Short mmCIF file of N, CA and C in Angstrom, two decimals:
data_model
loop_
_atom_site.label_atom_id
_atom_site.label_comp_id
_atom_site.label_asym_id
_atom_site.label_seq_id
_atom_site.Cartn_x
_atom_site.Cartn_y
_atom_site.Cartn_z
N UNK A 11 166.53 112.75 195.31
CA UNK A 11 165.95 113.34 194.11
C UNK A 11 166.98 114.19 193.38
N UNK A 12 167.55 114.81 194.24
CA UNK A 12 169.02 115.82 193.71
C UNK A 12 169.86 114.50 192.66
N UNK A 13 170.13 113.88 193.25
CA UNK A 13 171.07 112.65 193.25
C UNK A 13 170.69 111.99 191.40
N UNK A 14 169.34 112.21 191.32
CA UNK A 14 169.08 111.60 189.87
C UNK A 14 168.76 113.05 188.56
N UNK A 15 169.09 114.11 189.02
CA UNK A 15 169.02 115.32 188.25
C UNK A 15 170.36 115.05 187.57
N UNK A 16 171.49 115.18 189.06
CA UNK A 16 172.38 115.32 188.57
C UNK A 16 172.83 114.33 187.63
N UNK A 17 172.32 113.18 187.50
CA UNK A 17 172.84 112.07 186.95
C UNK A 17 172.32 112.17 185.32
N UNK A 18 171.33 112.64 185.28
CA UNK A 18 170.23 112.99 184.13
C UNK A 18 171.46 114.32 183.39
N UNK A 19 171.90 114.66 184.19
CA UNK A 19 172.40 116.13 183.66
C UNK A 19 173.84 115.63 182.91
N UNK A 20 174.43 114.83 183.91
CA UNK A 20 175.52 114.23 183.46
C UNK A 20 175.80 113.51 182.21
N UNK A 21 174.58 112.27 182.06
CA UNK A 21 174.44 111.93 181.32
C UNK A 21 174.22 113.15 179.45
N UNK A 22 173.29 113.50 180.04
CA UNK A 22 172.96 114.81 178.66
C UNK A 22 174.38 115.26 178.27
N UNK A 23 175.07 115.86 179.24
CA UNK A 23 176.68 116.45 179.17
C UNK A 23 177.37 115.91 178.54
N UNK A 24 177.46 114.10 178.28
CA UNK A 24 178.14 113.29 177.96
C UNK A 24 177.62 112.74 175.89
N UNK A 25 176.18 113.07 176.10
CA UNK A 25 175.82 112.88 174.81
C UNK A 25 176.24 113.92 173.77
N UNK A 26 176.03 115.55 174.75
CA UNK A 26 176.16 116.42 173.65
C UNK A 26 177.74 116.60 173.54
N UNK A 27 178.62 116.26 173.94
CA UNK A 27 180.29 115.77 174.01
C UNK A 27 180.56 115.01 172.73
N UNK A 28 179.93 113.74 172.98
CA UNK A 28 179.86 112.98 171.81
C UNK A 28 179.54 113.28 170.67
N UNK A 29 178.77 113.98 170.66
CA UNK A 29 177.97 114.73 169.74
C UNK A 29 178.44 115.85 168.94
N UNK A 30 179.52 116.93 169.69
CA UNK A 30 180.21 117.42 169.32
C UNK A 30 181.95 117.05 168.73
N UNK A 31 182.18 115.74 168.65
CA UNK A 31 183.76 115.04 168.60
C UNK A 31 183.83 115.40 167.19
N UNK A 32 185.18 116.10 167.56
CA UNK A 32 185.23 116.19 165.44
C UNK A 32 185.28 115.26 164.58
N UNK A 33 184.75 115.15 163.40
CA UNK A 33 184.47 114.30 162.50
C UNK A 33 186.07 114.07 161.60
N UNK A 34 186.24 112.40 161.14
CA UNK A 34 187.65 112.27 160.49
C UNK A 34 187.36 113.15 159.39
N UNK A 35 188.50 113.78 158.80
CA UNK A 35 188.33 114.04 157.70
C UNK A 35 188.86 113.37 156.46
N UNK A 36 187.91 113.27 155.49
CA UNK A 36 188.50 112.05 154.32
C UNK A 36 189.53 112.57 153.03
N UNK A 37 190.36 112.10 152.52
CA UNK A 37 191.05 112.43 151.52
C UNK A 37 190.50 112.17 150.31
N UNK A 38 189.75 113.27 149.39
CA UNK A 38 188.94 112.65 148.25
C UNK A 38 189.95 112.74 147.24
N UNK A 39 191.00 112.91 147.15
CA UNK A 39 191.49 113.09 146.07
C UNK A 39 192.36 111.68 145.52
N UNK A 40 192.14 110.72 146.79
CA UNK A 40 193.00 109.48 146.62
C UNK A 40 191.53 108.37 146.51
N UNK A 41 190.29 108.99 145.60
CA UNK A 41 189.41 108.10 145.87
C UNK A 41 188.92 107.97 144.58
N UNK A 42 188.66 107.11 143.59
CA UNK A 42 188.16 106.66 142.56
C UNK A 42 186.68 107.72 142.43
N UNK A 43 187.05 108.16 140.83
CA UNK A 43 186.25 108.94 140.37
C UNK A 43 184.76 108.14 140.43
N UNK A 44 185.14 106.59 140.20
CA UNK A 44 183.52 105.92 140.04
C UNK A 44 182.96 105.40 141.13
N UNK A 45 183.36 105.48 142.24
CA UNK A 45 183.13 105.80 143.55
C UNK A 45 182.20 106.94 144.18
N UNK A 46 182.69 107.97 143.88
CA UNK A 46 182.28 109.25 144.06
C UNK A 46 181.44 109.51 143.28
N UNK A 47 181.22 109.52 141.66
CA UNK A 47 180.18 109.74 140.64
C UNK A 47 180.03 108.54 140.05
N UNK A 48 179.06 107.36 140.77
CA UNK A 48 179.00 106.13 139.59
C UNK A 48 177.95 106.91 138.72
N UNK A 49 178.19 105.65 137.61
CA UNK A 49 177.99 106.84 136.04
C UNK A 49 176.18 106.38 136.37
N UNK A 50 175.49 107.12 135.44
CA UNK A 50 173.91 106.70 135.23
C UNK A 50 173.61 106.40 134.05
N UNK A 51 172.98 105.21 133.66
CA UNK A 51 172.13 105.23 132.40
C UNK A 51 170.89 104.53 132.73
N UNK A 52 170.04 104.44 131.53
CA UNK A 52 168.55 103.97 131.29
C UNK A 52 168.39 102.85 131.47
N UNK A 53 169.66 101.91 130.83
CA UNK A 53 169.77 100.63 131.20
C UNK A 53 170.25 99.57 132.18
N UNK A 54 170.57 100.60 133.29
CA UNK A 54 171.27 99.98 134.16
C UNK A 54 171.39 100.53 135.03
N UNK A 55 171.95 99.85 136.32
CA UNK A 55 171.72 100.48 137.75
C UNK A 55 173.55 100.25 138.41
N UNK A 56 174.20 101.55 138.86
CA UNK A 56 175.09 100.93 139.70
C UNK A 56 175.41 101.11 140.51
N UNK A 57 176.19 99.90 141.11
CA UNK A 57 176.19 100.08 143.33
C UNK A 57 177.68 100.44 143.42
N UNK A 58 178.40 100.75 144.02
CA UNK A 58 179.88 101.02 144.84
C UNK A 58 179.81 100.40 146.30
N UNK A 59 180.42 100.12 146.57
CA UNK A 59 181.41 99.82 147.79
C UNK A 59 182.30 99.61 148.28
N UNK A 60 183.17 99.69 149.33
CA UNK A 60 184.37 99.70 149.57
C UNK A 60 184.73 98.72 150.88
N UNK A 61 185.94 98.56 150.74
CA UNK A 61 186.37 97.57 152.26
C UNK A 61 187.48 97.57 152.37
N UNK A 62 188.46 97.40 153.67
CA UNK A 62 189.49 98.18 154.05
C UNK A 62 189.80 96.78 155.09
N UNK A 63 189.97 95.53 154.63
CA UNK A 63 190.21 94.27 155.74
C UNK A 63 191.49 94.04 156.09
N UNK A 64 191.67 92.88 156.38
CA UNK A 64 193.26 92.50 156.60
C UNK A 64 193.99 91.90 155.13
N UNK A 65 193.34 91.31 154.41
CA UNK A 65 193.50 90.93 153.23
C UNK A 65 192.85 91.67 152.15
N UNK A 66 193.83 91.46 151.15
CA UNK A 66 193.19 92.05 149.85
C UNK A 66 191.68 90.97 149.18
N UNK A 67 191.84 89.89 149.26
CA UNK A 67 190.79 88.94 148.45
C UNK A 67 189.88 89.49 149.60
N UNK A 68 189.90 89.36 151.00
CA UNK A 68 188.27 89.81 151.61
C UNK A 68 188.07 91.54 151.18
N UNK A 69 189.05 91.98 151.07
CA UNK A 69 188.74 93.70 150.87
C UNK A 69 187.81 93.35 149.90
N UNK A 70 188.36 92.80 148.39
CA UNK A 70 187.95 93.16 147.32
C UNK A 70 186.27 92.01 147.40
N UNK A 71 186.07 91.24 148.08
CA UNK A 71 185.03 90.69 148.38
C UNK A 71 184.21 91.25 148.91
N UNK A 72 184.10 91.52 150.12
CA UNK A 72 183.61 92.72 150.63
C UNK A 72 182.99 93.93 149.97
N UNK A 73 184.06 94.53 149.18
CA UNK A 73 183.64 95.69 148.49
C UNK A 73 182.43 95.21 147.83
N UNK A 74 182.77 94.59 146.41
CA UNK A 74 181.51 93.80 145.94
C UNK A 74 180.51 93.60 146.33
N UNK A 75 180.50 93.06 147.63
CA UNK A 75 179.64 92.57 148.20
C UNK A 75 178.60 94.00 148.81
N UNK A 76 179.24 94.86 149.38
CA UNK A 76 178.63 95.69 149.51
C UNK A 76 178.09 97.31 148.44
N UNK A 77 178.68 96.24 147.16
CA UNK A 77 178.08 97.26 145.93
C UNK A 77 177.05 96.54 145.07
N UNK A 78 176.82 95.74 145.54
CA UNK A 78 175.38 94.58 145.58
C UNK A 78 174.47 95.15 146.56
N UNK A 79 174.86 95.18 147.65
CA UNK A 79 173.96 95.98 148.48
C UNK A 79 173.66 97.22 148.64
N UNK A 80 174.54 97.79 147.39
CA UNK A 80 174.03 99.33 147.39
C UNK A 80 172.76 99.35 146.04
N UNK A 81 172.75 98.37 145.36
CA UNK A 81 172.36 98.07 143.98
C UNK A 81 170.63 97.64 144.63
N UNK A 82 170.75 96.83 145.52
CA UNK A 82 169.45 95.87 146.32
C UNK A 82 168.78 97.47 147.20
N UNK A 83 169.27 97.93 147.61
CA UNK A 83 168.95 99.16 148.26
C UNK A 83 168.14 100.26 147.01
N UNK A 84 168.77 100.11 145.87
CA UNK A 84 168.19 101.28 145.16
C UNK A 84 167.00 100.52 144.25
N UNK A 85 167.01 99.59 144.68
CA UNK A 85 165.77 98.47 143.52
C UNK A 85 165.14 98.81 144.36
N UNK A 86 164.97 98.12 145.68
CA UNK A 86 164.01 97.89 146.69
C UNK A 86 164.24 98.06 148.19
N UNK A 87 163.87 98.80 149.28
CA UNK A 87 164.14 98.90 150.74
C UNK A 87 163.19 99.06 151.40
N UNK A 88 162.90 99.02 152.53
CA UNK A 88 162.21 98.90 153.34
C UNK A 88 162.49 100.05 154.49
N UNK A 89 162.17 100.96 155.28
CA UNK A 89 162.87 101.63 155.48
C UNK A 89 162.10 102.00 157.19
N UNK A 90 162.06 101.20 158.39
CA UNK A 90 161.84 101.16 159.41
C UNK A 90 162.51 102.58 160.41
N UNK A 91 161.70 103.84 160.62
CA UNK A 91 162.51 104.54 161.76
C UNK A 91 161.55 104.78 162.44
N UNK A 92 162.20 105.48 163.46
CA UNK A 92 161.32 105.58 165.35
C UNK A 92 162.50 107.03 165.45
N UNK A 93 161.56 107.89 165.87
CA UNK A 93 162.10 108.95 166.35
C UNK A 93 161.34 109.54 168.33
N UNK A 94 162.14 109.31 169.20
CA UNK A 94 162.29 110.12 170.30
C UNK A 94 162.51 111.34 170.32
N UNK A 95 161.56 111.86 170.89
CA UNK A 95 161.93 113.56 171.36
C UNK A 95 161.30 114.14 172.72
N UNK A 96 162.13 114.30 173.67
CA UNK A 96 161.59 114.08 175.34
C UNK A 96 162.37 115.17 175.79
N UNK A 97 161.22 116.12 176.63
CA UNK A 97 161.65 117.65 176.91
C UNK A 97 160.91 117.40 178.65
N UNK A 98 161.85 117.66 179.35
CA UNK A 98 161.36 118.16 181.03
C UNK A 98 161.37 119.54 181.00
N UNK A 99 161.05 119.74 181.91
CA UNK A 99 161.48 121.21 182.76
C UNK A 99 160.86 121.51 184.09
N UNK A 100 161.82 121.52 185.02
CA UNK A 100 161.60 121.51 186.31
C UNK A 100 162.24 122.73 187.33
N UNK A 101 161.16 122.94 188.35
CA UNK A 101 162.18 124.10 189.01
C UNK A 101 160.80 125.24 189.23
N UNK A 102 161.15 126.22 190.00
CA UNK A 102 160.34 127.36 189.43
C UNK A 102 160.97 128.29 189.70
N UNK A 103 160.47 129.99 188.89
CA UNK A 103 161.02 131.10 188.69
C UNK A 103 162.10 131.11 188.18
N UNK A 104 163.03 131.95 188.70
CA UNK A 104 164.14 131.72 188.48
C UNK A 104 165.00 130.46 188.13
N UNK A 105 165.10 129.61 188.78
CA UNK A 105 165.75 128.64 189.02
C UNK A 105 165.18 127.11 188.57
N UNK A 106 165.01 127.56 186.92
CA UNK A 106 164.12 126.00 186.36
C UNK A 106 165.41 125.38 185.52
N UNK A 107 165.21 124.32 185.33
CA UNK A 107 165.89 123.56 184.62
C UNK A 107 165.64 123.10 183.38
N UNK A 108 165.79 122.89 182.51
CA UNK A 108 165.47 121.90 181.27
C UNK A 108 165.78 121.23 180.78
N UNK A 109 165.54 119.52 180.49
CA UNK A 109 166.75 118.86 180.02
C UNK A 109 165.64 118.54 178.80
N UNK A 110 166.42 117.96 177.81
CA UNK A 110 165.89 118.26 176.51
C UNK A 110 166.82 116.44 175.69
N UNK A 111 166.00 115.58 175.25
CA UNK A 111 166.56 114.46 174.40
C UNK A 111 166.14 114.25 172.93
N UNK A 112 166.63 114.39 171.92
CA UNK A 112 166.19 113.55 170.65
C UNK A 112 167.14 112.49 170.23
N UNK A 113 166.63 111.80 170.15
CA UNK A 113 167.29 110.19 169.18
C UNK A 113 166.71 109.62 168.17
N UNK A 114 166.99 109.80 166.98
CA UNK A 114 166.58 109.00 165.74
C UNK A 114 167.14 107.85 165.56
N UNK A 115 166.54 106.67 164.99
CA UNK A 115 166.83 105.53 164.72
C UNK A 115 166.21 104.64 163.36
N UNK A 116 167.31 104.43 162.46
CA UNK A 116 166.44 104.19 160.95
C UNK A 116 167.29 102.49 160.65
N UNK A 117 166.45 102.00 160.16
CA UNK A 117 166.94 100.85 159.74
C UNK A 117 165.81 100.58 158.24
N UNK A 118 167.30 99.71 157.61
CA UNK A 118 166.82 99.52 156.24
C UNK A 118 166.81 98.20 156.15
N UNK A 119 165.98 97.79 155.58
CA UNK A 119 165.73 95.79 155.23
C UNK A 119 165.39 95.85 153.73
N UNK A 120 166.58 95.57 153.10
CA UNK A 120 166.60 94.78 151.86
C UNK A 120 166.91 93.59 151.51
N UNK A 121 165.34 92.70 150.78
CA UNK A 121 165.04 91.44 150.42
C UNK A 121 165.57 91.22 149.28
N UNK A 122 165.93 91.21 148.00
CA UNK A 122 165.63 91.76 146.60
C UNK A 122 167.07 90.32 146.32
N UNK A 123 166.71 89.36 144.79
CA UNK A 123 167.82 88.71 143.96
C UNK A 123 168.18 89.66 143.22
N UNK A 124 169.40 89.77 143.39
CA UNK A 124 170.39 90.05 142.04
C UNK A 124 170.65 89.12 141.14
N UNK A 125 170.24 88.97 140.05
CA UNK A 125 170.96 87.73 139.13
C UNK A 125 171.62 88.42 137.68
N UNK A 126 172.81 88.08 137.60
CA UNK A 126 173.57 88.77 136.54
C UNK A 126 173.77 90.12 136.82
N UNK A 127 174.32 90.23 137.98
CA UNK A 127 175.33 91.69 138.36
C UNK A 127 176.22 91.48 138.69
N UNK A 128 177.21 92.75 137.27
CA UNK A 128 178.29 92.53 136.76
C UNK A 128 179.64 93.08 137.25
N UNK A 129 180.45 93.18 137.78
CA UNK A 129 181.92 93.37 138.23
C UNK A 129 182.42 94.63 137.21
N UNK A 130 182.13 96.00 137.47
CA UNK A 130 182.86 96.86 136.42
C UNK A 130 184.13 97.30 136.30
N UNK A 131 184.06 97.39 137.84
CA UNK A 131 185.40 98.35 138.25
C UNK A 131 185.93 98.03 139.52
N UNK A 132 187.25 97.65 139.93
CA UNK A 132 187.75 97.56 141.25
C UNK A 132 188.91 98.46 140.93
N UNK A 133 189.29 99.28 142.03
CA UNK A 133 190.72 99.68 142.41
C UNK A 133 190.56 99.83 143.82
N UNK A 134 192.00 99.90 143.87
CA UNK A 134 192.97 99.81 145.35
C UNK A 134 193.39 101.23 145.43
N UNK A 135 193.22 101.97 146.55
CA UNK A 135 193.72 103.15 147.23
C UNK A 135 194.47 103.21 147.83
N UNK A 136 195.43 104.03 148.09
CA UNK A 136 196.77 104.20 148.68
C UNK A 136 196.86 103.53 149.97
N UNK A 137 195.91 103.94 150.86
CA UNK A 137 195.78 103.15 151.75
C UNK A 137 195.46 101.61 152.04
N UNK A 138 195.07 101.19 150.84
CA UNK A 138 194.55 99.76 150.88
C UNK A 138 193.25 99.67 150.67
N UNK A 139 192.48 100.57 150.92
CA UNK A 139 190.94 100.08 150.65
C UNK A 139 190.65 99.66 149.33
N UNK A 140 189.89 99.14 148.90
CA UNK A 140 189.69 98.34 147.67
C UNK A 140 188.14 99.44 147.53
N UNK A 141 188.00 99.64 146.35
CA UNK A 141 186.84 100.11 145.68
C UNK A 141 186.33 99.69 144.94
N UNK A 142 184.83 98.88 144.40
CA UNK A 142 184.53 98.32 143.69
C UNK A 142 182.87 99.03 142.93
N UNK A 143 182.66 98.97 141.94
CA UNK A 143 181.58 98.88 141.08
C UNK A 143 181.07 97.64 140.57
N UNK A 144 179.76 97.95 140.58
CA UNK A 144 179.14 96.83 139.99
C UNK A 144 177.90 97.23 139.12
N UNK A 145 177.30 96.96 137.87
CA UNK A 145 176.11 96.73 137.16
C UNK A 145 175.51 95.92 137.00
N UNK A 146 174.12 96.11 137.08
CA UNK A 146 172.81 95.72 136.95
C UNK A 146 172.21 96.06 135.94
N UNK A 147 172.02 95.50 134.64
CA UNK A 147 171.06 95.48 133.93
C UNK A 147 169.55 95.67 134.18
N UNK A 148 168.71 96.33 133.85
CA UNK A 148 167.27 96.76 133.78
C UNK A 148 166.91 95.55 133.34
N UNK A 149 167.40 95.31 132.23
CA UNK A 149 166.29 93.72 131.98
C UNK A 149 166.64 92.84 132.59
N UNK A 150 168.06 92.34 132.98
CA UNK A 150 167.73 91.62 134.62
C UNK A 150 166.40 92.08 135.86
N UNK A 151 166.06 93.20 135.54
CA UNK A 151 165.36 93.45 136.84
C UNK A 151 163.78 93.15 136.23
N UNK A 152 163.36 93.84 135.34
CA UNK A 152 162.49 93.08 134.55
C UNK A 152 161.89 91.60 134.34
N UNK A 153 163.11 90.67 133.82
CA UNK A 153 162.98 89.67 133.83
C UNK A 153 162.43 89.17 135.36
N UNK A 154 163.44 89.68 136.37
CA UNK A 154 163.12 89.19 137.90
C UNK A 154 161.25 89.45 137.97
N UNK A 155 161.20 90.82 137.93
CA UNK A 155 160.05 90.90 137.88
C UNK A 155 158.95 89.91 137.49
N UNK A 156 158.83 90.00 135.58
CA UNK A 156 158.32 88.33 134.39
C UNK A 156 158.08 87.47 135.92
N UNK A 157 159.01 87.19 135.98
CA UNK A 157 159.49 85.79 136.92
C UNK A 157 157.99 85.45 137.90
N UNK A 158 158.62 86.70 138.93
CA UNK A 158 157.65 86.85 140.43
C UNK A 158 155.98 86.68 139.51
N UNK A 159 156.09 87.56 138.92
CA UNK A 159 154.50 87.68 138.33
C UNK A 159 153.95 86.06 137.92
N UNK A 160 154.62 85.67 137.27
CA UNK A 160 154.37 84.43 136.26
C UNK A 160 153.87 83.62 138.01
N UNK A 161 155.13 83.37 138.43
CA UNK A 161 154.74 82.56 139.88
C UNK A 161 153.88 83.08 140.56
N UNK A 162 153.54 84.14 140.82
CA UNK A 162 152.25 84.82 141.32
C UNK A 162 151.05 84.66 141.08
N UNK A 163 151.00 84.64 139.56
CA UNK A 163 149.76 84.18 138.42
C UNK A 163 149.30 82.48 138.88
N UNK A 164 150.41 81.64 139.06
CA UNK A 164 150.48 80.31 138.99
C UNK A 164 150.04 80.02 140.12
N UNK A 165 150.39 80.76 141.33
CA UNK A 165 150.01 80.30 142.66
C UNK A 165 148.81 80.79 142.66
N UNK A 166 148.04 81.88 142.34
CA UNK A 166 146.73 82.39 141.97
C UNK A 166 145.85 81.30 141.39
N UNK A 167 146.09 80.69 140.66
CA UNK A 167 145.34 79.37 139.96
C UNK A 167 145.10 78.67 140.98
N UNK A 168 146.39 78.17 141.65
CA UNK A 168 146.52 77.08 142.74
C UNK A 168 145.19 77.25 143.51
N UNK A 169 145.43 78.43 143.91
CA UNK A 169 144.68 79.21 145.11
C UNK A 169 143.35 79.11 144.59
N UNK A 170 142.98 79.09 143.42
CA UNK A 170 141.51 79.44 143.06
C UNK A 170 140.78 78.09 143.03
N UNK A 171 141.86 77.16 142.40
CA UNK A 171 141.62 75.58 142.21
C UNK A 171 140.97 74.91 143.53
N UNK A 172 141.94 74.79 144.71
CA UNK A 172 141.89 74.62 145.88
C UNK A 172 140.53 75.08 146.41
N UNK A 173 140.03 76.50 146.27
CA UNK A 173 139.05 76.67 146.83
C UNK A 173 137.75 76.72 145.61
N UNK A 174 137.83 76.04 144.17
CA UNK A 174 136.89 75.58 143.87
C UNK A 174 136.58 74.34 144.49
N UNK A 175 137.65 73.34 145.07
CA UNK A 175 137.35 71.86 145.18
C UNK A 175 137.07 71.78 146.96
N UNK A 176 137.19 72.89 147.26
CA UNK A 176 136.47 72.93 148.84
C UNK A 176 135.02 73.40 148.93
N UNK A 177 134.63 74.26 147.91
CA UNK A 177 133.42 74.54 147.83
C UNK A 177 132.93 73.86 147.41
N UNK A 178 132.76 72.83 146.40
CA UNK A 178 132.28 71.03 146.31
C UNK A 178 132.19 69.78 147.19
N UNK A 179 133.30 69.89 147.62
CA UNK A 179 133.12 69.54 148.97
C UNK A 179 132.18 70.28 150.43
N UNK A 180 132.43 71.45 150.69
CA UNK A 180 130.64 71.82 151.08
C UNK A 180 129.66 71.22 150.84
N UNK A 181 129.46 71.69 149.36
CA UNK A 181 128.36 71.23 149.00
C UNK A 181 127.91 70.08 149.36
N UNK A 182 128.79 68.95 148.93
CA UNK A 182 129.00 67.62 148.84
C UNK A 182 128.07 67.06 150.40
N UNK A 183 128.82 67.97 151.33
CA UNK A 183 128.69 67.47 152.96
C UNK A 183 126.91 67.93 153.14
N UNK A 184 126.61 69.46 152.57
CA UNK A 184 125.67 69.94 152.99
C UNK A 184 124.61 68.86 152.40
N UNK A 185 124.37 68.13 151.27
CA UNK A 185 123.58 67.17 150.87
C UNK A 185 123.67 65.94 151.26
N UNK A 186 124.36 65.69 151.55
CA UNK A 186 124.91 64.50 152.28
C UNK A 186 125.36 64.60 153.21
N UNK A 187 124.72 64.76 154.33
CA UNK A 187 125.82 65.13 156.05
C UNK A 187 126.16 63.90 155.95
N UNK A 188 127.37 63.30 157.05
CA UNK A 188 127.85 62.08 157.33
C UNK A 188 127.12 61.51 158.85
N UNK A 189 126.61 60.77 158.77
CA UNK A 189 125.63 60.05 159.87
C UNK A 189 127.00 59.42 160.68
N UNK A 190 126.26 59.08 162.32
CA UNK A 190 127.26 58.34 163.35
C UNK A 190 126.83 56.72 162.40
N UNK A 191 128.04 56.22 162.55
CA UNK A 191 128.04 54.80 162.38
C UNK A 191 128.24 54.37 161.36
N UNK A 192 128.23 54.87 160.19
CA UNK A 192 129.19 55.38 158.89
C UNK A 192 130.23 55.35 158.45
N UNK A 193 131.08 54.77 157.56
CA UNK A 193 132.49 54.83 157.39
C UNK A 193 133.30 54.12 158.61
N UNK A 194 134.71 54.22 158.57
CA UNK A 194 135.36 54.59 159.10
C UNK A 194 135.69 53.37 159.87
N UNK A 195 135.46 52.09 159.13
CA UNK A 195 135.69 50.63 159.43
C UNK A 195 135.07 50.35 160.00
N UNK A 196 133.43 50.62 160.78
CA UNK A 196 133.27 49.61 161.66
C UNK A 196 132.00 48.30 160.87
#
């Protein structure tokens, strides 16, 4: 029983270690102003991202790619977390113990088309990372919208059609049951 305290204890020792490792520190002064402040307007939405690969064409792909996904994130997300928080305490009087855990865990799921988002801004940083911007038009998002609705509306018909011509068919059966020996080639 000793044998799994200590191991419990060890473990804890090892998280709050981790936990305490100093953080890199970043050089903002070698980092694109539209990076740091992408601009805002009424008409439009924009994403940043960055990438730091072996090549420049995947950096600058990459980046893009993940300033699309900063763009899909601010339209629409989904936003799944689970939080743990687990407290012992064992022992008595004097001589108690407490071991104490929290762990948060968040995950984001974004579905969302981009169509017609635009390439504003790339630069390259001293180090190589590539920085990129991208815009989104509002009436691209709009239109997307038009779109879903219209097909929504359309499949709504479908849907209504379908179950007018099943409820005729009911009917159909309830006045007419189908007898054994009936149909069905013989």
């Amino acid at each position: 029983m000793k044998i799994w305290k200590y191991a419990v204890l060890a473990l804890v020792a090892v998280a709050l270690l981790a936990g305490c490792a100093t953080q890199e520190t970043v050089d903002t002064k070698n980092i694109p102003d539209f990076y740091l402040n992408p601009p805002f307007a009424e008409d439009a939405i924009y994403g940043v991202g960055d990438a730091k690969m072996s090549s420049l064409s995947t950096s600058r792909t990459m980046a893009l790619s993940r300033a699309r996904d900063d763009i899909a994130r601010q339209v629409e997300v989904t936003v799944k977390n689970a939080i743990t928080d687990y407290a012992q305490e064992a022992g008595s009087g004097d001589n108690k113990q407490v071991i104490e855990f929290a762990e948060t865990v968040s995950r984001q799921l974004v579905d969302t088309v981009l169509r017609m988002a635009k390439t504003k801004e790339v630069a390259v940083g001293e180090d190589g990372t590539v920085y990129a911007m991208v815009e989104y038009g509002t009436n691209s998002l709009v239109e997307a919208a038009q779109e879903t609705f219209q097909r929504n509306e359309a499949a709504a018909f479908a849907e209504f059609k379908a179950d007018q011509a099943l409820q005729k068919l009911n009917a159909e059966l309830q006045n007419n049951p189908p007898q054994a020996g009936q149909g069905g080639g013989q």
